[in-house]
Amino acid sequence: MSFFKNFVAGAKIVAAKLQTKIFWINFLKVALPFFVLVTIISLLINSSSAIFSGDFAKVNTTNFSEGKWKNFWGLKIFISVFYGMYVTLKKMS
């Protein structure tokens, strides 16, 4: 029973934080730079030679064409939102 009470109390705290404007400002301060960093690192890992040679058609084919953009952007958005929420909730004690 103690676990359930603690869980409910924690959920109420998180819900209260999610309703404040400062939470969302801090969330964006964390999530957006992280999203940009993850995107740049991912592009460099997937197609660094094509980027440095200026072959952006190959970068497009490797990462974005034929529906690949959904996986590319979806994963980065999910990771960034999760990381931003985690860090912001942790820092706003």
PDB file of C-alpha atoms in Angstrom, residues 9-93:
ATOM      1  CA  ALA A   9       1.928  11.467  -4.461  1.00  0.00           C
ATOM      2  CA  GLY A  10       4.733  11.530  -7.028  1.00  0.00           C
ATOM      3  CA  ALA A  11       2.253  11.646  -9.899  1.00  0.00           C
ATOM      4  CA  LYS A  12       0.522  14.629  -8.309  1.00  0.00           C
ATOM      5  CA  ILE A  13       3.833  16.460  -8.002  1.00  0.00           C
ATOM      6  CA  VAL A  14       4.716  15.757 -11.632  1.00  0.00           C
ATOM      7  CA  ALA A  15       1.247  16.827 -12.795  1.00  0.00           C
ATOM      8  CA  ALA A  16       1.548  20.078 -10.849  1.00  0.00           C
ATOM      9  CA  LYS A  17       4.942  20.809 -12.443  1.00  0.00           C
ATOM     10  CA  LEU A  18       3.630  20.059 -15.936  1.00  0.00           C
ATOM     11  CA  GLN A  19       1.019  22.784 -15.540  1.00  0.00           C
ATOM     12  CA  THR A  20       3.532  25.575 -14.942  1.00  0.00           C
ATOM     13  CA  LYS A  21       4.926  27.831 -17.628  1.00  0.00           C
ATOM     14  CA  ILE A  22       8.447  27.755 -16.191  1.00  0.00           C
ATOM     15  CA  PHE A  23       8.540  23.963 -16.580  1.00  0.00           C
ATOM     16  CA  TRP A  24       7.899  24.186 -20.316  1.00  0.00           C
ATOM     17  CA  ILE A  25      10.433  26.986 -20.750  1.00  0.00           C
ATOM     18  CA  ASN A  26      13.071  24.899 -18.960  1.00  0.00           C
ATOM     19  CA  PHE A  27      12.002  21.835 -20.929  1.00  0.00           C
ATOM     20  CA  LEU A  28      12.602  23.654 -24.221  1.00  0.00           C
ATOM     21  CA  LYS A  29      15.969  24.917 -22.973  1.00  0.00           C
ATOM     22  CA  VAL A  30      17.025  21.302 -22.465  1.00  0.00           C
ATOM     23  CA  ALA A  31      15.213  19.423 -25.235  1.00  0.00           C
ATOM     24  CA  LEU A  32      15.910  21.675 -28.247  1.00  0.00           C
ATOM     25  CA  PRO A  33      19.722  21.804 -27.932  1.00  0.00           C
ATOM     26  CA  PHE A  34      19.745  18.079 -27.209  1.00  0.00           C
ATOM     27  CA  PHE A  35      17.612  17.449 -30.310  1.00  0.00           C
ATOM     28  CA  VAL A  36      19.978  19.494 -32.493  1.00  0.00           C
ATOM     29  CA  LEU A  37      23.028  17.748 -31.035  1.00  0.00           C
ATOM     30  CA  VAL A  38      21.555  14.269 -31.524  1.00  0.00           C
ATOM     31  CA  THR A  39      20.563  15.129 -35.102  1.00  0.00           C
ATOM     32  CA  ILE A  40      24.024  16.421 -36.010  1.00  0.00           C
ATOM     33  CA  ILE A  41      25.773  13.436 -34.432  1.00  0.00           C
ATOM     34  CA  SER A  42      23.409  11.015 -36.162  1.00  0.00           C
ATOM     35  CA  LEU A  43      23.959  12.621 -39.551  1.00  0.00           C
ATOM     36  CA  LEU A  44      27.714  12.548 -39.052  1.00  0.00           C
ATOM     37  CA  ILE A  45      27.649   8.885 -38.061  1.00  0.00           C
ATOM     38  CA  ASN A  46      25.322   7.815 -40.886  1.00  0.00           C
ATOM     39  CA  SER A  47      26.825   9.785 -43.759  1.00  0.00           C
ATOM     40  CA  SER A  48      29.879  11.795 -42.762  1.00  0.00           C
ATOM     41  CA  SER A  49      31.769  11.091 -45.987  1.00  0.00           C
ATOM     42  CA  ALA A  50      28.839  12.293 -48.099  1.00  0.00           C
ATOM     43  CA  ILE A  51      28.457  15.443 -45.991  1.00  0.00           C
ATOM     44  CA  PHE A  52      32.139  16.362 -46.191  1.00  0.00           C
ATOM     45  CA  SER A  53      32.261  15.701 -49.933  1.00  0.00           C
ATOM     46  CA  GLY A  54      29.152  17.836 -50.464  1.00  0.00           C
ATOM     47  CA  ASP A  55      27.020  15.012 -51.874  1.00  0.00           C
ATOM     48  CA  PHE A  56      23.743  15.991 -50.236  1.00  0.00           C
ATOM     49  CA  ALA A  57      21.730  13.862 -52.632  1.00  0.00           C
ATOM     50  CA  LYS A  58      23.404  10.824 -51.104  1.00  0.00           C
ATOM     51  CA  VAL A  59      22.689  12.159 -47.600  1.00  0.00           C
ATOM     52  CA  ASN A  60      19.043  12.521 -48.599  1.00  0.00           C
ATOM     53  CA  THR A  61      18.930   9.018 -50.061  1.00  0.00           C
ATOM     54  CA  THR A  62      20.629   7.480 -47.024  1.00  0.00           C
ATOM     55  CA  ASN A  63      18.600   9.200 -44.316  1.00  0.00           C
ATOM     56  CA  PHE A  64      15.364  10.709 -45.617  1.00  0.00           C
ATOM     57  CA  SER A  65      14.030   9.236 -48.871  1.00  0.00           C
ATOM     58  CA  GLU A  66      11.413   6.496 -49.200  1.00  0.00           C
ATOM     59  CA  GLY A  67       9.910   7.041 -45.755  1.00  0.00           C
ATOM     60  CA  LYS A  68      13.217   6.836 -43.870  1.00  0.00           C
ATOM     61  CA  TRP A  69      12.611  10.339 -42.556  1.00  0.00           C
ATOM     62  CA  LYS A  70       9.888   8.996 -40.246  1.00  0.00           C
ATOM     63  CA  ASN A  71      12.330   6.758 -38.393  1.00  0.00           C
ATOM     64  CA  PHE A  72      15.079   9.374 -38.506  1.00  0.00           C
ATOM     65  CA  TRP A  73      13.056  12.239 -37.014  1.00  0.00           C
ATOM     66  CA  GLY A  74      10.699  10.128 -34.907  1.00  0.00           C
ATOM     67  CA  LEU A  75      13.447   8.524 -32.871  1.00  0.00           C
ATOM     68  CA  LYS A  76      15.213  11.832 -32.288  1.00  0.00           C
ATOM     69  CA  ILE A  77      12.015  13.583 -31.223  1.00  0.00           C
ATOM     70  CA  PHE A  78      11.116  10.737 -28.843  1.00  0.00           C
ATOM     71  CA  ILE A  79      14.590  10.660 -27.278  1.00  0.00           C
ATOM     72  CA  SER A  80      14.720  14.455 -26.962  1.00  0.00           C
ATOM     73  CA  VAL A  81      11.282  14.708 -25.339  1.00  0.00           C
ATOM     74  CA  PHE A  82      12.084  11.892 -22.925  1.00  0.00           C
ATOM     75  CA  TYR A  83      15.481  13.371 -22.011  1.00  0.00           C
ATOM     76  CA  GLY A  84      14.078  16.891 -21.709  1.00  0.00           C
ATOM     77  CA  MET A  85      11.255  15.758 -19.425  1.00  0.00           C
ATOM     78  CA  TYR A  86      13.599  13.671 -17.290  1.00  0.00           C
ATOM     79  CA  VAL A  87      16.200  16.397 -16.813  1.00  0.00           C
ATOM     80  CA  THR A  88      13.666  19.172 -16.255  1.00  0.00           C
ATOM     81  CA  LEU A  89      11.682  17.181 -13.696  1.00  0.00           C
ATOM     82  CA  LYS A  90      14.903  16.182 -11.957  1.00  0.00           C
ATOM     83  CA  LYS A  91      16.267  19.755 -11.776  1.00  0.00           C
ATOM     84  CA  MET A  92      12.979  21.394 -10.702  1.00  0.00           C
ATOM     85  CA  SER A  93      12.850  19.893  -7.223  1.00  0.00           C
TER      86      SER A  93
END
